[in-house]
């Protein structure tokens, strides 16, 4: 196994250009492929998750031209993919797997979708149940409720001129995202009812914002019902730029807060539609100084230490992992609540986080849907070897421990899922002498 030893770092300071947002990149790729007209996409994230989406769309016959570094032109098929029979491998990319299942169920084709073993443990039943209400023909190829799946051409139920579907919202918001992106393809009026409390709500706002860029409006008041008015089609906006990734920003902002800073991230700013920019507000609650501009965020901290927090993190499930490691540098016990969905992601993140934080000397209480973290009294345990469970965020957030003690990160290459050059960028802002 490979590992990376990070030496003890006294402070963090500098500026980082962020990679493109994973959530925006994969939404835009799919919408551009379904739209009328060609879309020039700039600053797309280059990572495993987007490579899986690009590969799937290519196999589906979508014309994609790589025009420059992170720039692509996609010629949309006006709601149709040319290839009607395909095997698609989607790695561990939830933002590719879930929306593609929804879209392909309405494509009158024959498709088989699979992923890495962990993807086959991540649930998809709520989405399949919703699509079956519309008449979709989807079969589980291994364990019921989980990928891999096979989609066959189906005579979709003709529910007059309005189709109504109910989807559960309390396991993953990506099921609702998939339905929202797929249903305009029918050109009927669609009503989506959400049962259970919708989690990870800002990702739905992000979906609606991207759909709007492609000309489709969704009506909703509150988060329990969404109405897609009749006869809307995706139309290319011409050019589109991908913002920097707000979840990736969290590691650098936390470094600025722990290691005094200032650390600035460029590529995402105060008006972003990405929910994870609210990580900055959480850092502020911990005592960090936050500054923001149109296209940048900055964190610094003149105080010696941070304050503990008690926060409902349902709106920032990914960046909340960064808070868990930041809590090691706070005075007192921090509680991160309402994060049950952590158990269903790249690994069981509640279990993994508890185990690895304990290696650094923290006292951790792992609840069904919360984590309570008390940092060690006399500093972090040096030379801990942190396991990363093939979870990019485990590797990225535990790099912050090097601001308290030397630390080893096992299997650091797992960051390729969303941020392949993370450790190069991290080393640029970390300094062993006070600056
Ligand atoms: O729609 C999206 O882009 C995402 C939604 C979230 O998942 P859940 O809705 O499963 O919490 C998030 O954790 C994931 O990284 C990206
Ligand atoms: C949960 C995540 O990924 P996915 O899009 O595969 O759900 C994540 O990036 O933290």
CSV table of C-alpha atoms and ligand atoms in Angstrom, one decimal:
chain,number,residue,atom,x,y,z
A,1,UNK,CA,0.0,0.0,0.0
A,2,UNK,CA,1.1,3.5,-0.7
A,3,UNK,CA,1.2,6.2,2.0
A,4,UNK,CA,2.2,9.8,2.4
A,5,UNK,CA,4.0,11.2,5.4
A,6,UNK,CA,3.0,14.8,6.2
A,7,UNK,CA,5.5,16.5,8.6
A,8,UNK,CA,4.3,18.7,11.4
A,9,UNK,CA,3.3,22.1,10.0
A,10,UNK,CA,3.3,25.3,12.1
A,11,UNK,CA,1.1,27.4,10.0
A,12,UNK,CA,-0.9,27.6,6.8
A,13,UNK,CA,-0.9,30.6,4.4
A,14,UNK,CA,-1.3,31.2,0.7
A,15,UNK,CA,-3.7,31.1,-2.2
A,16,UNK,CA,-5.1,28.1,-4.0
A,17,UNK,CA,-6.9,27.9,-7.3
A,18,UNK,CA,-9.8,25.4,-6.8
A,19,UNK,CA,-10.6,22.6,-9.3
A,20,UNK,CA,-14.1,22.7,-10.8
A,21,UNK,CA,-17.1,21.7,-8.8
A,22,UNK,CA,-17.9,18.0,-9.0
A,23,UNK,CA,-21.6,18.5,-8.5
A,24,UNK,CA,-21.9,21.2,-11.1
A,25,UNK,CA,-19.6,19.4,-13.6
A,26,UNK,CA,-21.6,16.2,-13.7
A,27,UNK,CA,-24.9,18.0,-13.8
A,28,UNK,CA,-23.8,20.2,-16.7
A,29,UNK,CA,-22.3,17.3,-18.7
A,30,UNK,CA,-25.6,15.4,-18.5
A,31,UNK,CA,-27.8,18.5,-19.3
A,32,UNK,CA,-25.6,19.5,-22.2
A,33,UNK,CA,-25.9,16.0,-23.6
A,34,UNK,CA,-29.7,16.2,-23.4
A,35,UNK,CA,-30.0,19.7,-24.7
A,36,UNK,CA,-30.7,21.2,-28.1
A,37,UNK,CA,-27.6,22.8,-29.5
A,38,UNK,CA,-23.9,22.7,-28.7
A,39,UNK,CA,-22.6,23.7,-25.2
A,40,UNK,CA,-19.0,24.9,-24.7
A,41,UNK,CA,-18.1,23.9,-21.1
A,42,UNK,CA,-15.2,25.7,-19.4
A,43,UNK,CA,-13.2,24.7,-16.3
A,44,UNK,CA,-14.8,21.3,-15.9
A,45,UNK,CA,-13.4,19.2,-13.0
A,46,UNK,CA,-10.8,16.7,-14.2
A,47,UNK,CA,-11.2,13.8,-11.8
A,48,UNK,CA,-12.5,10.2,-11.6
A,49,UNK,CA,-16.1,11.1,-11.1
A,50,UNK,CA,-16.3,13.4,-14.1
A,51,UNK,CA,-14.2,10.9,-16.2
A,52,UNK,CA,-16.9,8.3,-15.5
A,53,UNK,CA,-19.7,10.6,-16.7
A,54,UNK,CA,-17.7,11.6,-19.8
A,55,UNK,CA,-17.0,8.0,-20.6
A,56,UNK,CA,-20.7,7.0,-20.1
A,57,UNK,CA,-21.9,9.8,-22.3
A,58,UNK,CA,-19.3,8.9,-25.0
A,59,UNK,CA,-20.5,5.3,-24.9
A,60,UNK,CA,-24.1,6.6,-25.3
A,61,UNK,CA,-23.0,8.2,-28.6
A,62,UNK,CA,-23.0,11.8,-27.4
A,63,UNK,CA,-20.5,13.9,-29.5
A,64,UNK,CA,-17.9,15.3,-27.1
A,65,UNK,CA,-14.9,17.3,-28.1
A,66,UNK,CA,-12.0,18.0,-25.7
A,67,UNK,CA,-11.2,21.6,-26.8
A,68,UNK,CA,-8.6,22.6,-24.3
A,69,UNK,CA,-7.3,21.8,-20.8
A,70,UNK,CA,-10.6,21.5,-18.9
A,71,UNK,CA,-12.8,22.7,-21.8
A,72,UNK,CA,-15.2,20.6,-23.8
A,73,UNK,CA,-17.9,21.0,-26.4
A,74,UNK,CA,-20.9,18.8,-26.2
A,75,UNK,CA,-23.5,18.5,-29.0
A,76,UNK,CA,-26.8,17.7,-27.3
A,77,UNK,CA,-29.1,15.1,-28.7
A,78,UNK,CA,-32.4,17.0,-27.9
A,79,UNK,CA,-33.4,14.5,-25.3
A,80,UNK,CA,-32.2,11.4,-27.1
A,81,UNK,CA,-29.0,9.3,-26.8
A,82,UNK,CA,-28.0,7.8,-30.1
A,83,UNK,CA,-26.8,4.4,-28.6
A,84,UNK,CA,-29.7,2.2,-27.5
A,85,UNK,CA,-27.7,-0.6,-26.0
A,86,UNK,CA,-24.7,-0.1,-23.7
A,87,UNK,CA,-22.8,-1.3,-20.6
A,88,UNK,CA,-21.8,1.6,-18.4
A,89,UNK,CA,-19.2,1.5,-15.6
A,90,UNK,CA,-19.7,4.5,-13.2
A,91,UNK,CA,-17.0,3.9,-10.6
A,92,UNK,CA,-18.2,5.3,-7.3
A,93,UNK,CA,-19.7,8.5,-8.8
A,94,UNK,CA,-23.2,9.0,-7.2
A,95,UNK,CA,-23.6,12.2,-9.3
A,96,UNK,CA,-23.2,10.0,-12.4
A,97,UNK,CA,-25.0,6.8,-11.4
A,98,UNK,CA,-28.2,8.1,-9.9
A,99,UNK,CA,-29.1,10.8,-12.6
A,100,UNK,CA,-28.1,8.4,-15.4
A,101,UNK,CA,-30.4,5.6,-14.0
A,102,UNK,CA,-33.3,8.2,-14.1
A,103,UNK,CA,-32.6,9.5,-17.6
A,104,UNK,CA,-31.9,6.1,-19.2
A,105,UNK,CA,-35.1,4.7,-17.8
A,106,UNK,CA,-37.0,7.1,-20.1
A,107,UNK,CA,-34.7,6.4,-23.1
A,108,UNK,CA,-36.4,3.3,-24.6
A,109,UNK,CA,-33.1,1.5,-24.7
A,110,UNK,CA,-31.3,-1.4,-23.0
A,111,UNK,CA,-28.6,-0.4,-20.6
A,112,UNK,CA,-26.6,-2.1,-17.8
A,113,UNK,CA,-25.1,0.2,-15.1
A,114,UNK,CA,-22.4,-1.0,-12.6
A,115,UNK,CA,-19.7,0.5,-10.4
A,116,UNK,CA,-17.0,-0.3,-7.9
A,117,UNK,CA,-17.9,-2.8,-5.1
A,118,UNK,CA,-18.7,0.1,-2.8
A,119,UNK,CA,-21.2,1.6,-5.3
A,120,UNK,CA,-22.9,-1.8,-5.2
A,121,UNK,CA,-23.5,-1.2,-1.5
A,122,UNK,CA,-24.9,2.3,-1.9
A,123,UNK,CA,-28.7,2.2,-2.0
A,124,UNK,CA,-30.8,3.1,-5.1
A,125,UNK,CA,-34.1,1.5,-4.3
A,126,UNK,CA,-35.9,4.8,-3.6
A,127,UNK,CA,-35.1,6.0,-7.1
A,128,UNK,CA,-36.0,2.7,-8.8
A,129,UNK,CA,-39.3,2.6,-6.9
A,130,UNK,CA,-40.1,6.1,-8.1
A,131,UNK,CA,-39.2,5.3,-11.7
A,132,UNK,CA,-41.3,2.1,-11.6
A,133,UNK,CA,-44.3,4.3,-10.7
A,134,UNK,CA,-43.9,5.7,-14.2
A,135,UNK,CA,-43.6,2.3,-15.8
A,136,UNK,CA,-39.8,2.0,-16.0
A,137,UNK,CA,-38.5,-1.5,-16.5
A,138,UNK,CA,-35.5,-1.7,-14.1
A,139,UNK,CA,-34.0,-5.0,-12.7
A,140,UNK,CA,-31.5,-5.4,-9.9
A,141,UNK,CA,-28.7,-7.6,-11.2
A,142,UNK,CA,-27.3,-8.6,-7.8
A,143,UNK,CA,-28.8,-7.4,-4.4
A,144,UNK,CA,-32.3,-6.0,-4.5
A,145,UNK,CA,-32.2,-2.3,-3.8
A,146,UNK,CA,-28.6,-1.8,-5.0
A,147,UNK,CA,-26.6,-1.5,-8.2
A,148,UNK,CA,-25.8,-3.0,-10.6
A,149,UNK,CA,-29.0,-2.5,-12.5
A,150,UNK,CA,-30.4,-3.4,-15.9
A,151,UNK,CA,-32.8,-1.0,-17.7
A,152,UNK,CA,-35.0,-2.3,-20.5
A,153,UNK,CA,-37.1,-0.4,-23.0
A,154,UNK,CA,-40.5,0.2,-21.3
A,155,UNK,CA,-43.9,1.5,-22.4
A,156,UNK,CA,-44.1,4.3,-19.9
A,157,UNK,CA,-47.4,4.6,-18.3
A,158,UNK,CA,-49.5,7.2,-20.0
A,159,UNK,CA,-51.0,9.2,-17.1
A,160,UNK,CA,-52.9,11.5,-19.4
A,161,UNK,CA,-51.1,14.8,-19.7
A,162,UNK,CA,-49.7,15.0,-16.2
A,163,UNK,CA,-47.3,12.4,-14.6
A,164,UNK,CA,-47.1,12.2,-10.8
A,165,UNK,CA,-44.4,10.4,-8.9
A,166,UNK,CA,-43.4,10.2,-5.3
A,167,UNK,CA,-39.8,9.8,-4.2
A,168,UNK,CA,-38.3,9.3,-0.7
A,169,UNK,CA,-36.0,12.2,0.2
A,170,UNK,CA,-34.4,11.0,3.4
A,171,UNK,CA,-31.7,8.7,2.1
A,172,UNK,CA,-30.1,10.7,-0.6
A,173,UNK,CA,-31.1,13.9,-2.4
A,174,UNK,CA,-29.5,12.5,-5.6
A,175,UNK,CA,-32.7,10.4,-6.3
A,176,UNK,CA,-34.8,13.6,-6.4
A,177,UNK,CA,-32.0,15.3,-8.5
A,178,UNK,CA,-32.2,12.4,-11.0
A,179,UNK,CA,-35.9,12.6,-11.3
A,180,UNK,CA,-35.9,16.4,-11.7
A,181,UNK,CA,-33.3,16.2,-14.5
A,182,UNK,CA,-35.0,13.3,-16.3
A,183,UNK,CA,-38.7,14.2,-16.2
A,184,UNK,CA,-38.5,17.2,-18.6
A,185,UNK,CA,-37.6,14.6,-21.3
A,186,UNK,CA,-41.2,13.5,-21.4
A,187,UNK,CA,-42.4,17.0,-22.2
A,188,UNK,CA,-45.5,16.4,-20.0
A,189,UNK,CA,-46.3,18.2,-16.9
A,190,UNK,CA,-44.7,16.4,-14.0
A,191,UNK,CA,-45.4,16.5,-10.3
A,192,UNK,CA,-42.8,15.1,-7.9
A,193,UNK,CA,-43.9,14.6,-4.3
A,194,UNK,CA,-41.2,14.1,-1.8
A,195,UNK,CA,-41.9,11.7,1.1
A,196,UNK,CA,-39.9,11.9,4.3
A,197,UNK,CA,-37.7,14.9,5.2
A,198,UNK,CA,-35.5,15.9,2.3
A,199,UNK,CA,-31.8,15.7,3.2
A,200,UNK,CA,-28.9,17.6,1.7
A,201,UNK,CA,-31.3,20.3,0.4
A,202,UNK,CA,-28.8,22.7,-1.1
A,203,UNK,CA,-28.0,20.1,-3.7
A,204,UNK,CA,-31.6,20.3,-4.9
A,205,UNK,CA,-31.2,24.1,-5.2
A,206,UNK,CA,-28.0,23.4,-7.3
A,207,UNK,CA,-30.0,21.0,-9.6
A,208,UNK,CA,-32.7,23.6,-10.1
A,209,UNK,CA,-30.2,26.3,-10.8
A,210,UNK,CA,-28.4,24.2,-13.4
A,211,UNK,CA,-31.7,23.1,-15.1
A,212,UNK,CA,-32.6,26.8,-15.3
A,213,UNK,CA,-29.3,27.5,-17.1
A,214,UNK,CA,-30.5,25.0,-19.7
A,215,UNK,CA,-33.9,26.6,-20.0
A,216,UNK,CA,-36.1,24.4,-17.7
A,217,UNK,CA,-38.0,26.0,-14.8
A,218,UNK,CA,-39.3,24.0,-11.9
A,219,UNK,CA,-41.9,25.4,-9.6
A,220,UNK,CA,-41.8,24.6,-5.9
A,221,UNK,CA,-42.9,26.1,-2.7
A,222,UNK,CA,-41.0,24.4,0.1
A,223,UNK,CA,-39.2,21.1,-0.5
A,224,UNK,CA,-42.0,18.5,-0.6
A,225,UNK,CA,-43.5,19.1,-4.0
A,226,UNK,CA,-41.9,20.1,-7.4
A,227,UNK,CA,-43.8,20.9,-10.5
A,228,UNK,CA,-42.2,20.8,-14.0
A,229,UNK,CA,-44.6,22.6,-16.3
A,230,UNK,CA,-45.5,21.1,-19.6
A,231,UNK,CA,-43.4,21.2,-22.8
A,232,UNK,CA,-40.1,22.4,-21.5
A,233,UNK,CA,-37.0,21.3,-23.3
A,234,UNK,CA,-33.3,21.7,-22.4
A,235,UNK,CA,-31.6,24.3,-24.6
A,236,UNK,CA,-27.9,24.9,-24.6
A,237,UNK,CA,-26.9,28.2,-23.0
A,238,UNK,CA,-24.0,28.4,-25.5
A,239,UNK,CA,-21.1,28.8,-23.0
A,240,UNK,CA,-21.0,27.7,-19.5
A,241,UNK,CA,-18.3,28.0,-16.8
A,242,UNK,CA,-18.0,25.6,-13.9
A,243,UNK,CA,-17.3,27.3,-10.5
A,244,UNK,CA,-14.6,26.0,-8.2
A,245,UNK,CA,-15.6,23.2,-5.8
A,246,UNK,CA,-16.9,24.5,-2.5
A,247,UNK,CA,-16.4,21.2,-0.8
A,248,UNK,CA,-12.8,21.1,-1.9
A,249,UNK,CA,-12.5,24.7,-0.6
A,250,UNK,CA,-13.3,23.5,2.9
A,251,UNK,CA,-9.9,21.8,3.5
A,252,UNK,CA,-8.0,25.0,2.7
A,253,UNK,CA,-10.3,27.3,4.6
A,254,UNK,CA,-10.0,25.0,7.6
A,255,UNK,CA,-6.2,25.1,7.2
A,256,UNK,CA,-6.4,28.9,7.3
A,257,UNK,CA,-8.5,28.7,10.5
A,258,UNK,CA,-6.3,26.2,12.3
A,259,UNK,CA,-2.9,27.4,10.9
A,260,UNK,CA,-3.7,31.1,11.4
A,261,UNK,CA,-3.7,31.9,7.6
A,262,UNK,CA,-4.7,33.8,5.7
A,263,UNK,CA,-5.6,31.1,3.2
A,264,UNK,CA,-7.5,32.2,0.2
A,265,UNK,CA,-9.3,29.9,-2.3
A,266,UNK,CA,-10.1,31.2,-5.7
A,267,UNK,CA,-12.9,30.1,-8.0
A,268,UNK,CA,-15.9,30.2,-5.7
A,269,UNK,CA,-17.3,33.2,-3.9
A,270,UNK,CA,-20.1,34.6,-1.8
A,271,UNK,CA,-22.9,34.2,-4.4
A,272,UNK,CA,-22.3,30.6,-5.2
A,273,UNK,CA,-25.2,28.2,-5.4
A,274,UNK,CA,-23.1,25.4,-3.8
A,275,UNK,CA,-24.3,24.7,-0.3
A,276,UNK,CA,-20.9,23.9,0.9
A,277,UNK,CA,-19.9,27.6,0.9
A,278,UNK,CA,-21.8,27.6,4.2
A,279,UNK,CA,-18.9,25.7,5.7
A,280,UNK,CA,-17.3,29.2,6.0
A,281,UNK,CA,-20.1,30.2,8.3
A,282,UNK,CA,-19.4,27.1,10.5
A,283,UNK,CA,-15.7,28.1,10.7
A,284,UNK,CA,-16.8,31.6,11.7
A,285,UNK,CA,-18.8,30.1,14.5
A,286,UNK,CA,-15.6,28.3,15.6
A,287,UNK,CA,-13.9,31.7,15.8
A,288,UNK,CA,-12.2,32.0,12.4
A,289,UNK,CA,-12.2,35.3,10.5
A,290,UNK,CA,-13.8,34.8,7.1
A,291,UNK,CA,-13.7,37.2,4.2
A,292,UNK,CA,-15.4,36.8,0.8
A,293,UNK,CA,-15.4,38.3,-2.6
A,294,UNK,CA,-17.3,37.6,-5.8
A,295,UNK,CA,-14.8,34.8,-6.7
A,296,UNK,CA,-12.9,34.0,-3.5
A,297,UNK,CA,-13.2,33.0,0.1
A,298,UNK,CA,-10.5,33.5,2.8
A,299,UNK,CA,-10.0,32.2,6.3
A,300,UNK,CA,-7.6,33.3,9.0
A,301,UNK,CA,-7.5,33.2,12.7
A,302,UNK,CA,-5.6,35.5,15.0
A,303,UNK,CA,-6.6,33.7,18.2
A,304,UNK,CA,-4.6,30.8,19.6
A,305,UNK,CA,-7.3,28.2,19.3
A,306,UNK,CA,-10.8,27.7,17.9
A,307,UNK,CA,-14.1,27.3,19.8
A,308,UNK,CA,-16.0,24.0,19.8
A,309,UNK,CA,-19.4,24.0,17.9
A,310,UNK,CA,-22.7,22.1,18.1
A,311,UNK,CA,-24.1,22.1,14.6
A,312,UNK,CA,-26.8,20.5,12.5
A,313,UNK,CA,-24.8,19.6,9.4
A,314,UNK,CA,-27.5,18.2,7.2
A,315,UNK,CA,-27.1,21.0,4.7
A,316,UNK,CA,-23.3,20.4,4.4
A,317,UNK,CA,-22.8,16.7,4.5
A,318,UNK,CA,-19.5,16.7,2.7
A,319,UNK,CA,-17.9,19.7,4.2
A,320,UNK,CA,-19.0,18.5,7.7
A,321,UNK,CA,-16.2,15.9,7.5
A,322,UNK,CA,-13.7,18.8,7.4
A,323,UNK,CA,-15.4,20.2,10.6
A,324,UNK,CA,-14.9,16.9,12.3
A,325,UNK,CA,-11.1,17.1,11.9
A,326,UNK,CA,-11.1,20.9,12.6
A,327,UNK,CA,-12.8,20.0,15.9
A,328,UNK,CA,-9.5,18.5,17.0
A,329,UNK,CA,-8.1,22.0,17.2
A,330,UNK,CA,-11.0,23.5,19.2
A,331,UNK,CA,-11.4,24.0,22.9
A,332,UNK,CA,-14.0,21.7,24.3
A,333,UNK,CA,-16.4,19.1,22.8
A,334,UNK,CA,-17.9,19.6,19.3
A,335,UNK,CA,-21.1,17.9,18.2
A,336,UNK,CA,-22.0,17.4,14.5
A,337,UNK,CA,-25.6,16.4,14.2
A,338,UNK,CA,-28.0,15.0,11.6
A,339,UNK,CA,-25.4,13.3,9.4
A,340,UNK,CA,-26.9,9.8,9.1
A,341,UNK,CA,-26.3,9.9,5.4
A,342,UNK,CA,-22.6,9.6,6.1
A,343,UNK,CA,-23.1,5.9,6.5
A,344,UNK,CA,-24.1,5.5,2.8
A,345,UNK,CA,-21.3,7.4,1.1
A,346,UNK,CA,-17.9,6.3,-0.1
A,347,UNK,CA,-17.5,4.4,3.1
A,348,UNK,CA,-19.5,4.4,6.4
A,349,UNK,CA,-18.1,7.8,7.2
A,350,UNK,CA,-19.4,7.9,10.8
A,351,UNK,CA,-17.5,4.7,11.7
A,352,UNK,CA,-14.4,5.6,9.7
A,353,UNK,CA,-14.2,9.1,11.1
A,354,UNK,CA,-14.6,7.8,14.7
A,355,UNK,CA,-11.9,5.2,14.3
A,356,UNK,CA,-9.4,7.6,12.7
A,357,UNK,CA,-10.0,10.5,15.0
A,358,UNK,CA,-9.3,8.2,18.0
A,359,UNK,CA,-5.9,7.3,16.5
A,360,UNK,CA,-5.1,11.0,17.0
A,361,UNK,CA,-6.0,10.8,20.6
A,362,UNK,CA,-9.6,12.3,20.4
A,363,UNK,CA,-12.4,11.0,22.5
A,364,UNK,CA,-15.2,10.3,20.1
A,365,UNK,CA,-18.9,9.3,20.7
A,366,UNK,CA,-20.4,7.8,17.5
A,367,UNK,CA,-24.2,8.1,17.5
A,368,UNK,CA,-26.6,6.7,14.8
A,369,UNK,CA,-26.6,10.2,13.2
A,370,UNK,CA,-24.1,12.3,15.1
A,371,UNK,CA,-20.5,12.6,16.2
A,372,UNK,CA,-19.3,14.1,19.4
A,373,UNK,CA,-15.6,14.9,19.4
A,374,UNK,CA,-13.4,15.9,22.3
A,375,UNK,CA,-9.8,16.7,21.3
A,376,UNK,CA,-6.9,15.2,23.3
A,377,UNK,CA,-5.8,17.4,26.2
A,378,UNK,CA,-2.0,17.4,25.5
A,379,UNK,CA,-2.0,17.7,21.7
A,380,UNK,CA,-2.5,15.2,18.9
A,381,UNK,CA,-0.9,11.8,19.0
A,382,UNK,CA,2.1,12.0,16.6
A,383,UNK,CA,2.8,9.6,13.8
A,384,UNK,CA,-0.7,8.2,13.6
A,385,UNK,CA,-1.3,6.2,10.3
A,386,UNK,CA,-4.7,7.2,9.0
A,387,UNK,CA,-6.6,4.8,6.9
A,388,UNK,CA,-8.7,6.3,4.2
A,389,UNK,CA,-11.2,3.6,3.2
A,390,UNK,CA,-11.0,4.5,-0.5
A,391,UNK,CA,-12.8,7.8,0.5
A,392,UNK,CA,-11.3,10.9,-1.0
A,393,UNK,CA,-12.7,13.1,1.8
A,394,UNK,CA,-11.1,10.9,4.5
A,395,UNK,CA,-7.7,11.6,2.9
A,396,UNK,CA,-8.3,15.3,2.3
A,397,UNK,CA,-9.6,16.2,5.8
A,398,UNK,CA,-7.1,14.2,7.7
A,399,UNK,CA,-4.3,16.1,6.0
A,400,UNK,CA,-5.3,18.9,8.4
A,401,UNK,CA,-4.0,16.8,11.3
A,402,UNK,CA,-0.5,17.7,10.2
A,403,UNK,CA,-1.1,21.2,11.7
A,404,UNK,CA,-1.0,19.5,15.1
A,405,UNK,CA,1.4,16.5,14.6
A,406,UNK,CA,3.2,14.6,12.0
A,407,UNK,CA,0.7,12.2,10.3
A,408,UNK,CA,0.7,9.4,7.8
A,409,UNK,CA,-2.1,9.2,5.2
A,410,UNK,CA,-2.6,5.7,3.8
A,411,UNK,CA,-3.6,5.3,0.2
A,412,UNK,CA,-3.5,9.0,-0.6
A,413,UNK,CA,-4.3,8.5,-4.3
A,414,UNK,CA,-8.0,8.0,-3.4
A,415,UNK,CA,-8.3,11.8,-3.7
A,416,UNK,CA,-8.5,11.2,-7.5
A,417,UNK,CA,-12.3,10.9,-7.1
A,418,UNK,CA,-12.7,14.6,-7.0
A,419,UNK,CA,-9.3,16.3,-6.5
A,420,UNK,CA,-6.3,14.4,-8.1
A,421,UNK,CA,-3.6,17.1,-7.2
A,422,UNK,CA,-5.0,17.8,-3.7
A,423,UNK,CA,-1.7,17.0,-1.9
A,424,UNK,CA,0.4,19.2,-4.2
A,425,UNK,CA,-1.9,22.1,-3.5
A,426,UNK,CA,-2.1,21.3,0.2
A,427,UNK,CA,1.7,21.3,0.5
A,428,UNK,CA,1.8,24.8,-1.1
A,429,UNK,CA,0.0,26.4,1.7
A,430,UNK,CA,1.5,24.4,4.6
A,431,UNK,CA,4.7,25.8,6.2
A,432,UNK,CA,7.0,24.3,8.8
A,433,UNK,CA,8.2,27.7,10.0
A,434,UNK,CA,6.0,30.6,11.1
A,435,UNK,CA,5.5,33.0,8.2
B,1,LIG,O1,-26.1,16.0,-5.7
B,1,LIG,C1,-24.9,16.1,-5.4
B,1,LIG,O2,-24.1,16.6,-6.2
B,1,LIG,C2,-24.4,15.5,-4.1
B,1,LIG,C3,-25.3,15.3,-3.1
B,1,LIG,C4,-24.9,14.9,-1.8
B,1,LIG,O3,-25.3,13.5,-1.6
B,1,LIG,P1,-26.6,13.1,-0.8
B,1,LIG,O4,-27.8,13.8,-1.3
B,1,LIG,O5,-26.6,11.6,-1.0
B,1,LIG,O6,-26.4,13.5,0.7
B,1,LIG,C5,-23.4,15.0,-1.6
B,1,LIG,O7,-23.0,14.2,-0.5
B,1,LIG,C6,-22.6,14.5,-2.8
B,1,LIG,O8,-21.2,14.5,-2.6
B,1,LIG,C7,-23.0,15.3,-4.0
B,2,LIG,C1,-20.7,11.6,-1.3
B,2,LIG,C2,-19.9,11.9,-2.2
B,2,LIG,O1,-19.9,11.5,-3.5
B,2,LIG,P1,-21.1,11.0,-4.5
B,2,LIG,O2,-21.3,12.0,-5.5
B,2,LIG,O3,-20.5,9.7,-5.1
B,2,LIG,O4,-22.3,10.7,-3.7
B,2,LIG,C3,-18.8,12.8,-1.9
B,2,LIG,O5,-18.1,13.3,-2.9
B,2,LIG,O6,-18.5,13.1,-0.7
